[in-house]
PDB file of C-alpha atoms in Angstrom:
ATOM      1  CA  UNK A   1     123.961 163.317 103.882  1.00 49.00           C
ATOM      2  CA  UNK A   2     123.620 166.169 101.079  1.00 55.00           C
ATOM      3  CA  UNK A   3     125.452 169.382 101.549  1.00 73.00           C
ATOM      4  CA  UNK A   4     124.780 172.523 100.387  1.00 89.00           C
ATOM      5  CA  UNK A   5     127.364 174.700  99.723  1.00 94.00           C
ATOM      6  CA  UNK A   6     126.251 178.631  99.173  1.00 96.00           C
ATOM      7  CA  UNK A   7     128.110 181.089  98.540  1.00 96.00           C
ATOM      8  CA  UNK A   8     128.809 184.456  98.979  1.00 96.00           C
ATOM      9  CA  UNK A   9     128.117 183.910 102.946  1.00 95.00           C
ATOM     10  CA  UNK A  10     127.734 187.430 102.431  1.00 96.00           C
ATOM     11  CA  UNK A  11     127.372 190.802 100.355  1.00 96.00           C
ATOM     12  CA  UNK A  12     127.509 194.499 100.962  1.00 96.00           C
ATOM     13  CA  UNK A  13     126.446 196.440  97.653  1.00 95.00           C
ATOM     14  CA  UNK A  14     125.238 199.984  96.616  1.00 96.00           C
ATOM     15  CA  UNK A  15     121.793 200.347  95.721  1.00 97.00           C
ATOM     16  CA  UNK A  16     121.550 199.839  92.163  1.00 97.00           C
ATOM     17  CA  UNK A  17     123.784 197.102  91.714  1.00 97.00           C
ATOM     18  CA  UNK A  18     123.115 193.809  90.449  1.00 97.00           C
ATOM     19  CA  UNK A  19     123.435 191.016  93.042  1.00 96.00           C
ATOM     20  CA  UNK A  20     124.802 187.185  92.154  1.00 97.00           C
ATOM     21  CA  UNK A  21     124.750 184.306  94.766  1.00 97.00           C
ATOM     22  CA  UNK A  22     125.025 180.419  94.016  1.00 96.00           C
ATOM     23  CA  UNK A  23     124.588 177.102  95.659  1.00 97.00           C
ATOM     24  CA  UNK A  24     126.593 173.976  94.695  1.00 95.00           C
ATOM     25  CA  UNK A  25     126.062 170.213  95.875  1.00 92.00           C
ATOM     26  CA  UNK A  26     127.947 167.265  95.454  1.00 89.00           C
ATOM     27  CA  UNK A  27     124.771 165.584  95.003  1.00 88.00           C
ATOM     28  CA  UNK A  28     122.528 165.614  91.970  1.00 90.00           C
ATOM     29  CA  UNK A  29     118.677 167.750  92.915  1.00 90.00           C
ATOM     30  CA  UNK A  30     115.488 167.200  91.643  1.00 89.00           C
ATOM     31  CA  UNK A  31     114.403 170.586  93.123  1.00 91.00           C
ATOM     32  CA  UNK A  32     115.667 174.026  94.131  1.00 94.00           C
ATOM     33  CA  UNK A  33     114.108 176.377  95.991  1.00 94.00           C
ATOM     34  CA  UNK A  34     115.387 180.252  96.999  1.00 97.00           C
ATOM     35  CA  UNK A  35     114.019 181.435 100.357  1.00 97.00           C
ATOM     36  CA  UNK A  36     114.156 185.011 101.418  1.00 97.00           C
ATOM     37  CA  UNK A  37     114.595 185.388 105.135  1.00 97.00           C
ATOM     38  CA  UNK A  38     113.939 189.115 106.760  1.00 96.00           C
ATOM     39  CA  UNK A  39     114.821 189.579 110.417  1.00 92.00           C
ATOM     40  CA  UNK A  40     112.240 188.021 113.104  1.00 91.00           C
ATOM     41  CA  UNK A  41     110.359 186.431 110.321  1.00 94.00           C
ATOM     42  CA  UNK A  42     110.552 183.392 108.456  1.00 96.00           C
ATOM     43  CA  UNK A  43     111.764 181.855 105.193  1.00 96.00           C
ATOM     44  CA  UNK A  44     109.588 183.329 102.880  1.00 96.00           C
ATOM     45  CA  UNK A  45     109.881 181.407  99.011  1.00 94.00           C
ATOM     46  CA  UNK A  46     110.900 183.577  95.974  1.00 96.00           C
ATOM     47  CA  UNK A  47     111.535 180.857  93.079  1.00 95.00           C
ATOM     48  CA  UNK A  48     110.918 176.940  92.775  1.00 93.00           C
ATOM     49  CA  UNK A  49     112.919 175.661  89.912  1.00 94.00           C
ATOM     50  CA  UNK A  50     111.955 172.376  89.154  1.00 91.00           C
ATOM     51  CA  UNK A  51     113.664 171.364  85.687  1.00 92.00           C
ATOM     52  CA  UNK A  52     117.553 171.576  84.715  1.00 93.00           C
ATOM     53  CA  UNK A  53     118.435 174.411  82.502  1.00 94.00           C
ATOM     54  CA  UNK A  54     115.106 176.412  83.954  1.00 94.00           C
ATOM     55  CA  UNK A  55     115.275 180.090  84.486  1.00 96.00           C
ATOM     56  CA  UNK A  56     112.449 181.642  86.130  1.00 95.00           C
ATOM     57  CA  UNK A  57     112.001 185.020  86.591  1.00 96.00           C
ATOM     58  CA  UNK A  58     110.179 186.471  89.531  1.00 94.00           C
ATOM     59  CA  UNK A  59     110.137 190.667  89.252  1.00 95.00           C
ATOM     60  CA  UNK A  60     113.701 191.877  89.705  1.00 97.00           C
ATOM     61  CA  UNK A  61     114.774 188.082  90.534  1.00 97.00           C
ATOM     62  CA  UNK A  62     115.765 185.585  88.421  1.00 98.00           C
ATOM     63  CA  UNK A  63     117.089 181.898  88.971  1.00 97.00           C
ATOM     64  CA  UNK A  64     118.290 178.829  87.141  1.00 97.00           C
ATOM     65  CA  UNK A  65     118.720 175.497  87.458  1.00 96.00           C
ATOM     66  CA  UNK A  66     121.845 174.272  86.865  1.00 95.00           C
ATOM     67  CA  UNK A  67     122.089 172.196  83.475  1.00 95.00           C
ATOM     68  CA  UNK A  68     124.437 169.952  85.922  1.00 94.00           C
ATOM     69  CA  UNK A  69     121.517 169.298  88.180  1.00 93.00           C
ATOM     70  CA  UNK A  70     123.938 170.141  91.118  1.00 93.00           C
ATOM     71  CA  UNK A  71     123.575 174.082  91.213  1.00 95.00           C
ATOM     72  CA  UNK A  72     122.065 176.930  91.392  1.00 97.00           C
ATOM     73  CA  UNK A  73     121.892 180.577  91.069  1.00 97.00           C
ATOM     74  CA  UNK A  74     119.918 183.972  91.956  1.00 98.00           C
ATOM     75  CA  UNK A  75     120.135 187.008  90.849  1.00 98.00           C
ATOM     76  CA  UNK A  76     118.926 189.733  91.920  1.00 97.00           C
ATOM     77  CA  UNK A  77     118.436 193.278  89.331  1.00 97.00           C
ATOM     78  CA  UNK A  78     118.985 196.921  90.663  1.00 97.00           C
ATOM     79  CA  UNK A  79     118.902 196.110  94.451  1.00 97.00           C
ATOM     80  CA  UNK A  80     117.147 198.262  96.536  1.00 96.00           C
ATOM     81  CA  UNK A  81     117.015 198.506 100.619  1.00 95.00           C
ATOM     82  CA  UNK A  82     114.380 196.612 100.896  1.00 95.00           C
ATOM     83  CA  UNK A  83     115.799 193.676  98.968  1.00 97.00           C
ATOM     84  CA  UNK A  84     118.213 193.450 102.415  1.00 97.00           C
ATOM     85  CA  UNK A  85     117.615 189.953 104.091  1.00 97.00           C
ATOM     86  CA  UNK A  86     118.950 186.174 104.495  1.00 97.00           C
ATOM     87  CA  UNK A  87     118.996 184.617 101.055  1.00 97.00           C
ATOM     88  CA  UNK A  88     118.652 180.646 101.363  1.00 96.00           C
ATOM     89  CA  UNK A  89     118.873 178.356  98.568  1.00 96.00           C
ATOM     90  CA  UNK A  90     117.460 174.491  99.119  1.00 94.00           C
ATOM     91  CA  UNK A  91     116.550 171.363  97.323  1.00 91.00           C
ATOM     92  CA  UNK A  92     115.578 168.524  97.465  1.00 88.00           C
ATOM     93  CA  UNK A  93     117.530 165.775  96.217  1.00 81.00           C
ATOM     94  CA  UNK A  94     116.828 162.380  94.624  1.00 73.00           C
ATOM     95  CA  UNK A  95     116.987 160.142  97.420  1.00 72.00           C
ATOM     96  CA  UNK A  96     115.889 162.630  99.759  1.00 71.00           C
ATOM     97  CA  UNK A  97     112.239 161.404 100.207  1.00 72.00           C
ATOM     98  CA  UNK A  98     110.258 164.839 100.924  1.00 76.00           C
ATOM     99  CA  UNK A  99     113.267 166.528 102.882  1.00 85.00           C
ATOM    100  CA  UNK A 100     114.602 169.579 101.667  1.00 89.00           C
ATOM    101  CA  UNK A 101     118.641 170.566 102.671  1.00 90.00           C
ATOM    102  CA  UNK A 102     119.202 174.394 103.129  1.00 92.00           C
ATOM    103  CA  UNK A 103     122.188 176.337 102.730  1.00 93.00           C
ATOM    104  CA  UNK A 104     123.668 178.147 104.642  1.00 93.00           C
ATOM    105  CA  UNK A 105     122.044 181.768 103.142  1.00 95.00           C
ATOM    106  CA  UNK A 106     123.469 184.469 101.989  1.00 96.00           C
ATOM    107  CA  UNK A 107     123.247 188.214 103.784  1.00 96.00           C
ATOM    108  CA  UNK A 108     122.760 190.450 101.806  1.00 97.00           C
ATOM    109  CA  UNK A 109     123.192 194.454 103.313  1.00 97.00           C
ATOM    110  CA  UNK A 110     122.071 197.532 100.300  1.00 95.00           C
ATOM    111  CA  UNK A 111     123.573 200.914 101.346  1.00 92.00           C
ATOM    112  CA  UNK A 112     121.294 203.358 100.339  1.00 89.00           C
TER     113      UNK A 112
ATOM    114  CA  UNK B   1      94.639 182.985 102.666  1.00 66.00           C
ATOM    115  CA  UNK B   2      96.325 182.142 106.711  1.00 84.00           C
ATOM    116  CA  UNK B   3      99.963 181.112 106.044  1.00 94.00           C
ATOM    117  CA  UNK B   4     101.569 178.827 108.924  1.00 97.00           C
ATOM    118  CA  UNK B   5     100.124 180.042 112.237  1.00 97.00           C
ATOM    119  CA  UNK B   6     103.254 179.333 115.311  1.00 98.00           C
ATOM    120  CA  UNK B   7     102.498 180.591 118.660  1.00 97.00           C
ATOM    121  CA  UNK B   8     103.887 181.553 120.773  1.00 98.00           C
ATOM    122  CA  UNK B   9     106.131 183.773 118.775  1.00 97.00           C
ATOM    123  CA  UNK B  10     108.479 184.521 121.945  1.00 97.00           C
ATOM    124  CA  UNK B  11     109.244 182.565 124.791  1.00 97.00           C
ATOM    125  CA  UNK B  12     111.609 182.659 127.785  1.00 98.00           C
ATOM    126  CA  UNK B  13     111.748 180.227 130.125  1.00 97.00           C
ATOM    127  CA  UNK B  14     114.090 179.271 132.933  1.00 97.00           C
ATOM    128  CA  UNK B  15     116.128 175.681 132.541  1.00 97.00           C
ATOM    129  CA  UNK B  16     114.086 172.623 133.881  1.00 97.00           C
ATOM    130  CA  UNK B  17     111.140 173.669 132.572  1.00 97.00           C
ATOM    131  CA  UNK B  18     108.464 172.475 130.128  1.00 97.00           C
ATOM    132  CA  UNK B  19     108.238 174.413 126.922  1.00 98.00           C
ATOM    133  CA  UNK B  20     105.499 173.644 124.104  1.00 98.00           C
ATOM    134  CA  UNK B  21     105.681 175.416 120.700  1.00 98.00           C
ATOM    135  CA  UNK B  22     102.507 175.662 118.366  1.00 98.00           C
ATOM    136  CA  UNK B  23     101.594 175.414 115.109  1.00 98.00           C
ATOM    137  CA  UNK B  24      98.423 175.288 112.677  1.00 98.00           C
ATOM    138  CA  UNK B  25      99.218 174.463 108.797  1.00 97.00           C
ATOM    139  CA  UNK B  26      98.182 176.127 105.795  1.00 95.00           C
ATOM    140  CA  UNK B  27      94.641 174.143 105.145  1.00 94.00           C
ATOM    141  CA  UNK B  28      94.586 171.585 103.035  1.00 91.00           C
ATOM    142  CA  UNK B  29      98.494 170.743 103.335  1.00 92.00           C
ATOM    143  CA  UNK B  30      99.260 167.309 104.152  1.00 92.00           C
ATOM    144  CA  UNK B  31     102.882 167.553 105.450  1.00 94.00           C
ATOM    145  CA  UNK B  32     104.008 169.096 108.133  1.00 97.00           C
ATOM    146  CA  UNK B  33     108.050 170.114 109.193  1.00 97.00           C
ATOM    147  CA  UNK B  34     109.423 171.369 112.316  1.00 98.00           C
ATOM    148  CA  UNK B  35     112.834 173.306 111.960  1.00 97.00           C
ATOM    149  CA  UNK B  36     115.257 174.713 114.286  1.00 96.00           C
ATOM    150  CA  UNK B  37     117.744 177.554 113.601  1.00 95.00           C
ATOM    151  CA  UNK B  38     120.328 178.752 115.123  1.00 93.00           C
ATOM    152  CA  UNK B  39     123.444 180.703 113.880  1.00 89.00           C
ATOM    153  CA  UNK B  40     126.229 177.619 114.230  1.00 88.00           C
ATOM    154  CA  UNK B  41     123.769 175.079 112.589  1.00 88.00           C
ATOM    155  CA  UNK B  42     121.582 177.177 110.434  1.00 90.00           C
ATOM    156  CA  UNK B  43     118.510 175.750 109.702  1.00 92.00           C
ATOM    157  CA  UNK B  44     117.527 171.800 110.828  1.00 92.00           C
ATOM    158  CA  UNK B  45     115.178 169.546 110.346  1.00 94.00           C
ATOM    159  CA  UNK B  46     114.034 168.147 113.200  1.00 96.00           C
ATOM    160  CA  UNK B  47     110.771 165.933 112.124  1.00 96.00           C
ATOM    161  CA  UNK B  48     108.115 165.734 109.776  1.00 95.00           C
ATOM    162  CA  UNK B  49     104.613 164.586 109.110  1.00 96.00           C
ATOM    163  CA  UNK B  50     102.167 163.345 106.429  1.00 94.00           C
ATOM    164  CA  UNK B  51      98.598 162.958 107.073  1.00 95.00           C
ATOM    165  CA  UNK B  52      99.357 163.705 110.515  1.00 96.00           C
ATOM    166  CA  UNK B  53     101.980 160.681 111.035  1.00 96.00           C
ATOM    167  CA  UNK B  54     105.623 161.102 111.954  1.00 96.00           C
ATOM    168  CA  UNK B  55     106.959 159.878 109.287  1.00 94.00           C
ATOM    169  CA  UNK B  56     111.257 160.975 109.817  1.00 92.00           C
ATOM    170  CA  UNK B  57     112.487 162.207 113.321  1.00 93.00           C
ATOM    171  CA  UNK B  58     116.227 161.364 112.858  1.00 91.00           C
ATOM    172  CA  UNK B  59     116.936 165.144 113.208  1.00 92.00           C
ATOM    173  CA  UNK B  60     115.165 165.263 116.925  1.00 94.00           C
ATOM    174  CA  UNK B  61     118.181 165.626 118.952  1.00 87.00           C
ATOM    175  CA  UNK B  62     117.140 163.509 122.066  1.00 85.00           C
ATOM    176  CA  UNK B  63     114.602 162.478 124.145  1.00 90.00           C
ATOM    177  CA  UNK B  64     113.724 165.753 125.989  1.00 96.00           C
ATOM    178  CA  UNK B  65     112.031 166.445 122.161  1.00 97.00           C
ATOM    179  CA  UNK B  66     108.926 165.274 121.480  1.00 97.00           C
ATOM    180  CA  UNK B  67     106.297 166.007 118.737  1.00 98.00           C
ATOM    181  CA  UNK B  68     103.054 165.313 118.224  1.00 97.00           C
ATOM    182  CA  UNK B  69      99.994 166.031 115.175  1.00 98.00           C
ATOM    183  CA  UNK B  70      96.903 165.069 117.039  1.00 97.00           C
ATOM    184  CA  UNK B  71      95.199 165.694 113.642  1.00 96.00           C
ATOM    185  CA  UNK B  72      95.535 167.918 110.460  1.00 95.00           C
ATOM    186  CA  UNK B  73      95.113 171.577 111.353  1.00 96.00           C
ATOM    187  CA  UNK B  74      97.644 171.236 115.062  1.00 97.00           C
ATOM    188  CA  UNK B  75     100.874 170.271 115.905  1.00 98.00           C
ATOM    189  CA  UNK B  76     103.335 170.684 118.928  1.00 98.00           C
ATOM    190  CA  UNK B  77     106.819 170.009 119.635  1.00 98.00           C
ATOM    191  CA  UNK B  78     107.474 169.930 123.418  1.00 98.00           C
ATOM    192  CA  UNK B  79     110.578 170.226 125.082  1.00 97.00           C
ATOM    193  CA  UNK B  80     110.886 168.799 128.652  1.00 97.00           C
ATOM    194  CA  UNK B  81     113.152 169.115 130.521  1.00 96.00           C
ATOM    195  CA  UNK B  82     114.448 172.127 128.511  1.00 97.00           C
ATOM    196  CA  UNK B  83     118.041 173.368 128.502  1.00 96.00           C
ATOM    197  CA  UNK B  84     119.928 176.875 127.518  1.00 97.00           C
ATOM    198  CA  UNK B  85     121.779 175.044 124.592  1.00 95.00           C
ATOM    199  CA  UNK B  86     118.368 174.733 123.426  1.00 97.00           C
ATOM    200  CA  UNK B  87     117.791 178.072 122.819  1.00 97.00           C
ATOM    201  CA  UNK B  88     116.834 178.941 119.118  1.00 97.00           C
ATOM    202  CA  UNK B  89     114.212 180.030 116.995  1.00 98.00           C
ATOM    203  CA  UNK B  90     111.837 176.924 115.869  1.00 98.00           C
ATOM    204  CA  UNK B  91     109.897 176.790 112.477  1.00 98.00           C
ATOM    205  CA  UNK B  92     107.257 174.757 111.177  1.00 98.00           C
ATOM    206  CA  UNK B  93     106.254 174.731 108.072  1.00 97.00           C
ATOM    207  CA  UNK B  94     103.976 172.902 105.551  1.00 95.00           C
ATOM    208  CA  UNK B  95     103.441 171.910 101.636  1.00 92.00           C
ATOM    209  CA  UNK B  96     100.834 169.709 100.195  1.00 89.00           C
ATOM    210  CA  UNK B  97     101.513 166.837  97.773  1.00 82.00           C
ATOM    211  CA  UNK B  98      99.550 167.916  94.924  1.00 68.00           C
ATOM    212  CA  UNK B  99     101.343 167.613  91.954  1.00 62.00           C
ATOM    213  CA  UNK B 100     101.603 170.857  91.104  1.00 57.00           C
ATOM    214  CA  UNK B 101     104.960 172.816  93.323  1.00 60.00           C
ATOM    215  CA  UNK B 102     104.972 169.451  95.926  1.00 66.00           C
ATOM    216  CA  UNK B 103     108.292 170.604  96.972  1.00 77.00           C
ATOM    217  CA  UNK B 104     107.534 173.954  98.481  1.00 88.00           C
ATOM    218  CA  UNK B 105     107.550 174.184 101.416  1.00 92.00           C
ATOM    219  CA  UNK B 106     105.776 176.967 103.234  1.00 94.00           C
ATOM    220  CA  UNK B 107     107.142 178.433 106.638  1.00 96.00           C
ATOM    221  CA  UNK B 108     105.470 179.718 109.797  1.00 97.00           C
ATOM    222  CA  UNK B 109     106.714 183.295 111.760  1.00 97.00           C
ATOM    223  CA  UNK B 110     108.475 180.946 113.988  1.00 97.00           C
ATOM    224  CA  UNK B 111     109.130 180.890 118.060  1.00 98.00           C
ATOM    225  CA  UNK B 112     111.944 182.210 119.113  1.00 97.00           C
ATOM    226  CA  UNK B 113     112.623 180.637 122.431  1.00 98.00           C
ATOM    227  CA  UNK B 114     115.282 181.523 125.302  1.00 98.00           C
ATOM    228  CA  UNK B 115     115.995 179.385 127.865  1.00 97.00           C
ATOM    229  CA  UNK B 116     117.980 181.079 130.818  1.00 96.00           C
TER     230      UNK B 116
END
């Protein structure tokens, strides 16, 4: 089946500092999705990328779609505490039906 | 707007024992996904719905799983007899198939369930 492979598994920044993470497939994706993921809550969605080369912009966040069709990246602008959480990227892929595969996030920790 | 309604939202139970999780869609979405998580596995699909049909339970992991969407707005997953490797938390979520964002997928609170 598809794998996901994200990456960092996880980050410890300042507050203030820009944040990068990135998922990879071997597989080519028809659509990403990045999923925020706070503790005892669940996956709430930040960006839907739907078209190669898109970059979408949502507040301090921004994602693209890799021109590749088999990536993906979020950024994330002057972090602040609250930005702390479980950062998942997922997609669905061509022959996937309506499945989506997930990552396996990104944890993210913002020193004040 | 409700998002994904799960309930319980905690439960403990003992091994050997019956355990059925809860969930009520957005309105108006037509699919419906169950999910399990734990920290080896990460998130998994366990089976899905459309118009209240199973339509791909491949990720079920055996018989002691069952789920069922006795029509649009409810859906359980029921573990019997339930065992401590089972312990996770368990998502549902939903999307609708309108052309417009068909891929999102919208998650419930989720149930985070112990089994001792």
């Amino acid at each position: 089946g598809q794998q996901l492979n994200q990456s960092p598994q996880s980050m410890f920044i300042q507050e203030g500092e820009d944040v990068s993470m990135n998922c990879t497939s071997s597989s080519i994706f028809n659509t990403w999705l990045w999923y925020k993921q706070e503790p005892g809550e669940g996956p709430v969605l930040l960006i839907a990328l739907y078209k190669a080369g898109e970059l979408t912009s949502n507040g301090r966040l921004t994602a693209q779609f890799g021109i590749t069709r088999k990536d993906s990246f979020l950024n994330i602008s002057a972090s602040i505490p609250s930005d702390v959480g479980i950062y998942f990227c997922a997609g669905q892929a061509r022959n996937a039906g309506n499945m989506l595969t997930f990552g396996g996030g990104t944890r993210l920790m913002v020193k004040p | 707007d409700a998002g994904v309604i799960q309930s319980p939202r905690h439960e403990v139970t003992e091994m050997g024992q019956e355990v059925t999780l809860r969930c009520k869609p957005i309105s108006g979405h037509d699919y419906l996904f169950w999910y399990r998580q734990t920290m080896m596995r990460g998130l998994e699909l366990l089976i899905y719905f459309n118009n209240n049909v199973p339509i791909d339970d491949s990720g079920m992991p055996e018989d002691r799983f069952s789920a069922k969407m006795p029509n649009a707005s409810f859906s359980t997953l029921k573990i019997q007899p339930s065992e401590p490797r089972d312990s996770a938390v368990y998502f549902c979520a939903s999307r609708t198939s309108g052309l417009q964002s068909y891929n999102e997928q919208f998650f419930g609170p989720g149930t985070r369930l112990t089994v001792l």
